[in-house]
Amino acid sequence: MWDFPYDSPSAISELLERNGFAMSKKFGQNFLLSSSAGDRIASSLGSIDGQQVWEIGPGLGALTARLLGKGALVTAFEIDHGFCRILREQAFADESRFSLVEGDALKTWMGVWESAGTPRAICGNLPYNVGSICIARLLEHQCLPPVMVYTLQREVAERLASEPGSKSWSTLSILAQTDYVVEQLFMIKGGSFYPPPKVDSAVVRLVKRDAPLVDGRIRELFLSVCSDLFSQRRKTVRNNLLQGESGARFGKERCLQALSDAHIVENQRAELLGFDELVRLANAFGSLA
Ligand code: SAM
C-alpha cells in the first residue's frame, strides 16, 4: 500500500510538481489534510469490509487509501486525467480492490450502476460545483445505497439536512429526506484542506430509510408538485402552483381544490410545509388526476 503523507501540503505540491501539473480551480481541487477528519469520514460509513464502495473525486487518494484500509472494494470516479495517472500508476497500482473510472462522474456513474448495481456505500469530498447535482442525480434515478457520506460546502450540507421552517428547506432537502435520514456529522474548516477553500465544509451522512416517506406510486407527482412549490421562495404556495407545471397540468380550479383538500392555506410559503402536508397535497392531486 502506498504510504503517502496526505497531511503534508509540501509533499502534495512536490508530487504535483514532479508529475508536471497544477491544480485546477475548475474541478474544485482542495485536498483533505486532516487525518482525523479522514478517519472519521471513513468510519462513518460503518462496516465496509469486502463491500463495494464508490468514491467520487478521489484526488490523490487520501480517502481512497482509508477505504481500502478498511477492506472495501473501491470504485473511484475522477475527472482529472493527471490524478488518474497517479492513482493508477503509483498510488494503487498493485491494489486489486481498486478500480478507476476516468472522466466526469456525472456522465460515467450511470454506466457503472447499470453494469455493477448499487454499491454498499457512496462517499466523496465533492467539488463544490458538482456536489449537489451529483447527489440529486443519484437520488432522482433511485440509486440508493444503504449509506452515503459526503464532504460538501457547508451551505449544501445544510440544505440536505434542513428541516421545514428553515430557510434552507428546499427541493434538495425533500429529495434526499424522502429516502434517507440525513444528519450533519461535523464541520471541517477551510484550513484543513490544501489549498484552503474560502468556505467551510461539512460532512453529512445519509442513511437509507426502511421505507421511503412517499409511496412509489405518487413519487413523481410529489416531486413535481414540490418543485413547483419551491420555484420562487418569496411567492405563496398558490401562486407557485398556478404558475408551475401543476397549474398547466391541472388548471386553476383543481389546484385550489387540491390545496383545500390537503388543508393547506393558500397564501403561505412552501418553506413551512413539512412532509405530511406535501404528501397530502400530492395525494390530493393524485385523486383529482
Ligand atoms: N478526495 C480528495 C481529498 O479529499 O483530498 C480530493 C477532493 S477535491 C475537493 C475534489 C476532487 O473531485 C478532485 O480530485 C477533482 O478533480 C474531482 N472532480 C471534480 N469534478 C469531478 C467530476 N465531475 N467527476 C469526477 N471527479 C471530479
CSV table of C-alpha atoms and ligand atoms in Angstrom, one decimal:
chain,number,residue,atom,x,y,z
A,1,MET,CA,0.0,0.0,0.0
A,2,TRP,CA,1.2,3.5,-0.9
A,3,ASP,CA,2.4,5.3,2.2
A,4,PHE,CA,1.9,8.9,1.2
A,5,PRO,CA,1.8,11.7,3.8
A,6,TYR,CA,-1.6,13.1,2.8
A,7,ASP,CA,-1.4,15.6,5.7
A,8,SER,CA,1.6,17.4,4.2
A,9,PRO,CA,1.0,20.4,1.9
A,10,SER,CA,4.7,20.3,0.8
A,11,ALA,CA,4.5,16.6,-0.1
A,12,ILE,CA,1.3,17.2,-2.1
A,13,SER,CA,2.8,20.1,-4.0
A,14,GLU,CA,6.0,18.2,-4.7
A,15,LEU,CA,4.1,15.2,-6.0
A,16,LEU,CA,2.1,17.5,-8.3
A,17,GLU,CA,5.2,19.3,-9.5
A,18,ARG,CA,7.1,16.1,-10.1
A,19,ASN,CA,4.2,14.9,-12.2
A,20,GLY,CA,4.2,18.2,-14.1
A,21,PHE,CA,0.7,19.5,-13.3
A,22,ALA,CA,-1.0,22.2,-11.3
A,23,MET,CA,-4.3,22.0,-9.5
A,24,SER,CA,-7.4,23.2,-11.3
A,25,LYS,CA,-9.8,25.6,-9.7
A,26,LYS,CA,-12.3,24.4,-12.3
A,27,PHE,CA,-12.5,21.0,-10.7
A,28,GLY,CA,-12.7,22.2,-7.1
A,29,GLN,CA,-9.5,20.6,-6.1
A,30,ASN,CA,-8.8,21.0,-2.4
A,31,PHE,CA,-7.1,18.1,-0.7
A,32,LEU,CA,-8.0,17.0,2.7
A,33,LEU,CA,-5.0,17.3,5.0
A,34,SER,CA,-6.7,16.5,8.3
A,35,SER,CA,-6.1,12.8,9.1
A,36,SER,CA,-8.6,12.8,12.0
A,37,ALA,CA,-11.3,14.1,9.6
A,38,GLY,CA,-10.3,11.5,7.0
A,39,ASP,CA,-10.5,8.7,9.6
A,40,ARG,CA,-13.9,10.0,10.9
A,41,ILE,CA,-15.3,10.1,7.4
A,42,ALA,CA,-14.2,6.5,6.6
A,43,SER,CA,-15.5,5.2,9.9
A,44,SER,CA,-18.9,6.9,9.5
A,45,LEU,CA,-19.6,4.6,6.6
A,46,GLY,CA,-19.8,1.7,9.1
A,47,SER,CA,-18.6,-1.8,8.1
A,48,ILE,CA,-17.4,-1.8,4.5
A,49,ASP,CA,-15.0,-4.8,4.7
A,50,GLY,CA,-15.5,-6.7,1.4
A,51,GLN,CA,-18.2,-4.3,0.3
A,52,GLN,CA,-18.5,-2.3,-2.9
A,53,VAL,CA,-17.9,1.4,-2.2
A,54,TRP,CA,-17.9,4.3,-4.7
A,55,GLU,CA,-15.8,7.3,-4.2
A,56,ILE,CA,-16.5,10.4,-6.2
A,57,GLY,CA,-13.5,12.7,-6.8
A,58,PRO,CA,-10.6,10.8,-5.1
A,59,GLY,CA,-8.0,13.4,-6.0
A,60,LEU,CA,-4.7,11.9,-4.9
A,61,GLY,CA,-6.4,9.2,-2.8
A,62,ALA,CA,-6.5,10.5,0.8
A,63,LEU,CA,-9.9,8.9,1.5
A,64,THR,CA,-9.4,6.1,-1.0
A,65,ALA,CA,-6.4,4.8,1.0
A,66,ARG,CA,-8.6,4.7,4.1
A,67,LEU,CA,-11.4,2.9,2.4
A,68,LEU,CA,-9.0,0.3,1.0
A,69,GLY,CA,-7.5,0.0,4.5
A,70,LYS,CA,-11.0,-0.9,5.8
A,71,GLY,CA,-11.2,-3.7,3.3
A,72,ALA,CA,-13.6,-2.1,0.8
A,73,LEU,CA,-13.7,-2.8,-2.9
A,74,VAL,CA,-13.4,0.8,-4.2
A,75,THR,CA,-14.6,2.2,-7.5
A,76,ALA,CA,-13.3,5.7,-7.8
A,77,PHE,CA,-14.6,8.3,-10.3
A,78,GLU,CA,-12.1,11.0,-11.1
A,79,ILE,CA,-12.2,13.7,-13.8
A,80,ASP,CA,-8.6,14.8,-13.7
A,81,HIS,CA,-6.5,12.7,-16.0
A,82,GLY,CA,-3.3,13.7,-14.2
A,83,PHE,CA,-4.6,12.5,-10.9
A,84,CYS,CA,-5.9,9.3,-12.6
A,85,ARG,CA,-2.4,8.6,-13.8
A,86,ILE,CA,-1.0,9.0,-10.2
A,87,LEU,CA,-3.8,6.8,-8.8
A,88,ARG,CA,-3.5,4.1,-11.4
A,89,GLU,CA,0.3,4.0,-11.8
A,90,GLN,CA,1.6,5.0,-8.4
A,91,ALA,CA,-0.8,5.1,-5.5
A,92,PHE,CA,-2.9,1.9,-6.1
A,93,ALA,CA,-1.0,0.2,-8.9
A,94,ASP,CA,-0.8,-3.1,-7.0
A,95,GLU,CA,-4.2,-2.8,-5.4
A,96,SER,CA,-6.7,-5.4,-6.9
A,97,ARG,CA,-9.5,-3.9,-4.9
A,98,PHE,CA,-9.2,-0.5,-6.6
A,99,SER,CA,-10.8,0.4,-9.9
A,100,LEU,CA,-10.8,3.7,-11.5
A,101,VAL,CA,-13.5,5.3,-13.7
A,102,GLU,CA,-11.8,8.1,-15.6
A,103,GLY,CA,-14.0,11.1,-16.6
A,104,ASP,CA,-16.9,13.3,-15.4
A,105,ALA,CA,-18.7,11.3,-12.7
A,106,LEU,CA,-21.9,13.0,-13.7
A,107,LYS,CA,-21.6,11.2,-17.0
A,108,THR,CA,-19.9,8.0,-16.0
A,109,TRP,CA,-21.8,6.8,-12.9
A,110,MET,CA,-24.9,5.6,-14.7
A,111,GLY,CA,-23.0,3.1,-16.9
A,112,VAL,CA,-21.2,1.7,-13.8
A,113,TRP,CA,-24.6,1.5,-11.9
A,114,GLU,CA,-26.2,-0.3,-14.9
A,115,SER,CA,-23.4,-2.9,-15.1
A,116,ALA,CA,-22.4,-3.3,-11.4
A,117,GLY,CA,-25.5,-2.4,-9.5
A,118,THR,CA,-25.9,-0.2,-6.4
A,119,PRO,CA,-22.9,-0.2,-4.1
A,120,ARG,CA,-23.0,-0.6,-0.3
A,121,ALA,CA,-21.8,3.0,0.1
A,122,ILE,CA,-21.0,6.1,-1.8
A,123,CYS,CA,-18.7,8.8,-0.4
A,124,GLY,CA,-16.7,11.7,-1.6
A,125,ASN,CA,-15.2,15.1,-0.8
A,126,LEU,CA,-17.2,16.6,-3.6
A,127,PRO,CA,-16.1,19.6,-5.6
A,128,TYR,CA,-18.4,22.5,-4.7
A,129,ASN,CA,-19.7,22.9,-8.2
A,130,VAL,CA,-20.9,19.3,-8.7
A,131,GLY,CA,-21.8,18.2,-5.2
A,132,SER,CA,-25.5,19.0,-5.1
A,133,ILE,CA,-26.0,18.0,-8.8
A,134,CYS,CA,-24.3,14.6,-8.3
A,135,ILE,CA,-26.3,13.8,-5.1
A,136,ALA,CA,-29.6,14.9,-6.8
A,137,ARG,CA,-28.9,12.7,-9.9
A,138,LEU,CA,-28.3,9.6,-7.7
A,139,LEU,CA,-31.5,10.2,-5.8
A,140,GLU,CA,-33.6,11.1,-8.8
A,141,HIS,CA,-32.6,7.9,-10.5
A,142,GLN,CA,-33.1,5.9,-7.3
A,143,CYS,CA,-29.5,4.7,-7.0
A,144,LEU,CA,-29.9,4.3,-3.2
A,145,PRO,CA,-27.1,2.7,-1.4
A,146,PRO,CA,-27.6,1.9,2.4
A,147,VAL,CA,-25.3,4.8,3.3
A,148,MET,CA,-23.7,7.8,1.7
A,149,VAL,CA,-21.2,10.2,3.3
A,150,TYR,CA,-20.2,13.5,1.7
A,151,THR,CA,-18.0,16.4,2.5
A,152,LEU,CA,-19.7,19.4,1.0
A,153,GLN,CA,-19.7,23.1,1.0
A,154,ARG,CA,-21.4,23.9,4.3
A,155,GLU,CA,-24.4,25.5,2.7
A,156,VAL,CA,-25.1,22.4,0.5
A,157,ALA,CA,-24.8,20.2,3.6
A,158,GLU,CA,-27.3,22.4,5.4
A,159,ARG,CA,-29.8,22.2,2.6
A,160,LEU,CA,-29.6,18.4,2.6
A,161,ALA,CA,-30.1,18.2,6.3
A,162,SER,CA,-32.5,21.1,6.9
A,163,GLU,CA,-36.0,20.9,8.4
A,164,PRO,CA,-39.3,22.6,7.4
A,165,GLY,CA,-39.4,26.2,8.5
A,166,SER,CA,-35.7,26.7,7.9
A,167,LYS,CA,-34.6,28.9,5.0
A,168,SER,CA,-32.6,26.1,3.6
A,169,TRP,CA,-35.6,23.7,3.4
A,170,SER,CA,-35.7,23.1,-0.3
A,171,THR,CA,-36.4,20.6,-3.0
A,172,LEU,CA,-32.9,19.1,-2.4
A,173,SER,CA,-33.8,18.5,1.3
A,174,ILE,CA,-37.1,16.9,0.3
A,175,LEU,CA,-35.5,14.7,-2.4
A,176,ALA,CA,-32.8,13.5,0.0
A,177,GLN,CA,-35.1,13.0,3.0
A,178,THR,CA,-37.7,11.1,1.1
A,179,ASP,CA,-35.4,8.1,1.0
A,180,TYR,CA,-32.8,9.0,3.7
A,181,VAL,CA,-32.3,10.1,7.2
A,182,VAL,CA,-29.8,12.9,6.8
A,183,GLU,CA,-27.5,14.2,9.5
A,184,GLN,CA,-24.7,16.7,9.6
A,185,LEU,CA,-21.8,14.9,11.3
A,186,PHE,CA,-19.1,17.6,11.7
A,187,MET,CA,-17.6,20.7,10.2
A,188,ILE,CA,-14.2,21.0,8.6
A,189,LYS,CA,-12.5,24.3,8.5
A,190,GLY,CA,-11.0,25.6,5.3
A,191,GLY,CA,-7.5,25.3,6.8
A,192,SER,CA,-7.8,21.5,6.9
A,193,PHE,CA,-7.5,21.5,3.1
A,194,TYR,CA,-4.7,22.3,0.8
A,195,PRO,CA,-5.1,24.8,-0.7
A,196,PRO,CA,-7.7,26.2,1.8
A,197,PRO,CA,-11.0,26.9,0.2
A,198,LYS,CA,-12.7,30.2,1.2
A,199,VAL,CA,-15.7,28.4,2.7
A,200,ASP,CA,-16.0,25.9,5.4
A,201,SER,CA,-17.2,22.3,4.7
A,202,ALA,CA,-19.5,20.0,6.5
A,203,VAL,CA,-19.7,16.2,6.5
A,204,VAL,CA,-23.2,14.8,6.0
A,205,ARG,CA,-24.3,11.2,6.3
A,206,LEU,CA,-27.4,9.8,4.6
A,207,VAL,CA,-28.7,6.5,6.0
A,208,LYS,CA,-31.4,4.9,3.9
A,209,ARG,CA,-34.8,4.6,5.4
A,210,ASP,CA,-36.5,1.2,5.8
A,211,ALA,CA,-39.3,2.6,3.6
A,212,PRO,CA,-39.5,5.9,1.7
A,213,LEU,CA,-41.7,8.7,3.1
A,214,VAL,CA,-43.5,8.9,-0.2
A,215,ASP,CA,-45.4,6.0,-1.8
A,216,GLY,CA,-43.6,5.0,-5.1
A,217,ARG,CA,-47.0,5.4,-6.9
A,218,ILE,CA,-47.1,9.1,-6.3
A,219,ARG,CA,-43.3,9.9,-6.1
A,220,GLU,CA,-43.1,11.6,-9.5
A,221,LEU,CA,-46.2,13.7,-8.9
A,222,PHE,CA,-44.9,14.5,-5.4
A,223,LEU,CA,-41.5,15.7,-6.7
A,224,SER,CA,-43.1,17.7,-9.4
A,225,VAL,CA,-45.5,19.5,-7.0
A,226,CYS,CA,-42.6,20.2,-4.7
A,227,SER,CA,-40.6,21.6,-7.5
A,228,ASP,CA,-43.4,24.0,-8.3
A,229,LEU,CA,-43.9,25.0,-4.7
A,230,PHE,CA,-40.3,25.9,-4.2
A,231,SER,CA,-39.7,27.5,-7.6
A,232,GLN,CA,-39.9,31.1,-6.2
A,233,ARG,CA,-39.4,31.2,-2.5
A,234,ARG,CA,-41.0,34.6,-2.0
A,235,LYS,CA,-44.2,33.5,-3.6
A,236,THR,CA,-47.2,31.9,-1.9
A,237,VAL,CA,-47.9,28.2,-2.5
A,238,ARG,CA,-51.0,29.2,-4.5
A,239,ASN,CA,-49.0,31.3,-7.0
A,240,ASN,CA,-46.2,28.9,-7.3
A,241,LEU,CA,-48.6,26.0,-8.1
A,242,LEU,CA,-50.7,28.0,-10.5
A,243,GLN,CA,-47.6,29.3,-12.4
A,244,GLY,CA,-45.9,25.9,-12.5
A,245,GLU,CA,-46.3,22.5,-14.1
A,246,SER,CA,-49.3,21.8,-11.7
A,247,GLY,CA,-51.2,24.8,-13.0
A,248,ALA,CA,-50.5,23.8,-16.6
A,249,ARG,CA,-51.5,20.2,-16.0
A,250,PHE,CA,-54.5,20.5,-13.6
A,251,GLY,CA,-55.8,24.1,-14.2
A,252,LYS,CA,-56.6,26.7,-11.6
A,253,GLU,CA,-59.7,25.2,-10.1
A,254,ARG,CA,-58.2,21.8,-9.5
A,255,CYS,CA,-55.1,23.3,-8.0
A,256,LEU,CA,-57.1,25.3,-5.5
A,257,GLN,CA,-59.3,22.2,-4.8
A,258,ALA,CA,-56.1,20.1,-4.1
A,259,LEU,CA,-54.8,22.8,-1.7
A,260,SER,CA,-58.2,22.8,0.1
A,261,ASP,CA,-58.4,19.0,0.2
A,262,ALA,CA,-55.0,18.9,1.7
A,263,HIS,CA,-55.9,21.6,4.3
A,264,ILE,CA,-53.1,23.9,3.1
A,265,VAL,CA,-53.5,27.6,3.5
A,266,GLU,CA,-53.2,29.1,0.0
A,267,ASN,CA,-51.2,32.2,0.9
A,268,GLN,CA,-48.4,30.6,3.0
A,269,ARG,CA,-44.9,29.9,1.8
A,270,ALA,CA,-43.7,26.5,0.9
A,271,GLU,CA,-40.8,26.5,3.3
A,272,LEU,CA,-43.3,26.0,6.1
A,273,LEU,CA,-44.7,22.8,4.6
A,274,GLY,CA,-43.4,19.5,6.1
A,275,PHE,CA,-43.6,16.0,4.6
A,276,ASP,CA,-47.0,15.3,5.9
A,277,GLU,CA,-48.6,18.3,4.2
A,278,LEU,CA,-46.6,17.8,1.0
A,279,VAL,CA,-47.6,14.2,0.7
A,280,ARG,CA,-51.2,15.1,1.5
A,281,LEU,CA,-51.1,17.6,-1.3
A,282,ALA,CA,-49.6,15.2,-3.8
A,283,ASN,CA,-52.3,12.6,-2.8
A,284,ALA,CA,-55.0,15.3,-3.3
A,285,PHE,CA,-53.7,16.0,-6.8
A,286,GLY,CA,-53.4,12.2,-7.4
A,287,SER,CA,-57.1,11.7,-6.6
A,288,LEU,CA,-58.1,14.6,-8.9
A,289,ALA,CA,-56.0,13.3,-11.8
B,1,SAM,N1,-10.9,13.3,-2.3
B,1,SAM,C1,-9.7,14.2,-2.4
B,1,SAM,C2,-9.4,14.7,-1.0
B,1,SAM,O1,-10.3,14.7,-0.1
B,1,SAM,O2,-8.2,15.1,-0.8
B,1,SAM,C3,-9.9,15.3,-3.4
B,1,SAM,C4,-11.1,16.2,-3.1
B,1,SAM,S1,-11.2,17.6,-4.2
B,1,SAM,C5,-12.3,18.7,-3.2
B,1,SAM,C6,-12.4,17.1,-5.5
B,1,SAM,C7,-11.9,16.1,-6.4
B,1,SAM,O3,-13.0,15.8,-7.3
B,1,SAM,C8,-10.8,16.5,-7.3
B,1,SAM,O4,-9.9,15.4,-7.4
B,1,SAM,C9,-11.4,16.7,-8.7
B,1,SAM,O5,-10.5,16.5,-9.8
B,1,SAM,C10,-12.5,15.8,-8.7
B,1,SAM,N2,-13.7,16.1,-9.5
B,1,SAM,C11,-14.2,17.3,-9.8
B,1,SAM,N3,-15.2,17.3,-10.6
B,1,SAM,C12,-15.4,16.0,-10.9
B,1,SAM,C13,-16.4,15.3,-11.7
B,1,SAM,N4,-17.3,15.9,-12.3
B,1,SAM,N5,-16.3,13.9,-11.7
B,1,SAM,C14,-15.3,13.3,-11.1
B,1,SAM,N6,-14.4,13.9,-10.3
B,1,SAM,C15,-14.4,15.2,-10.2
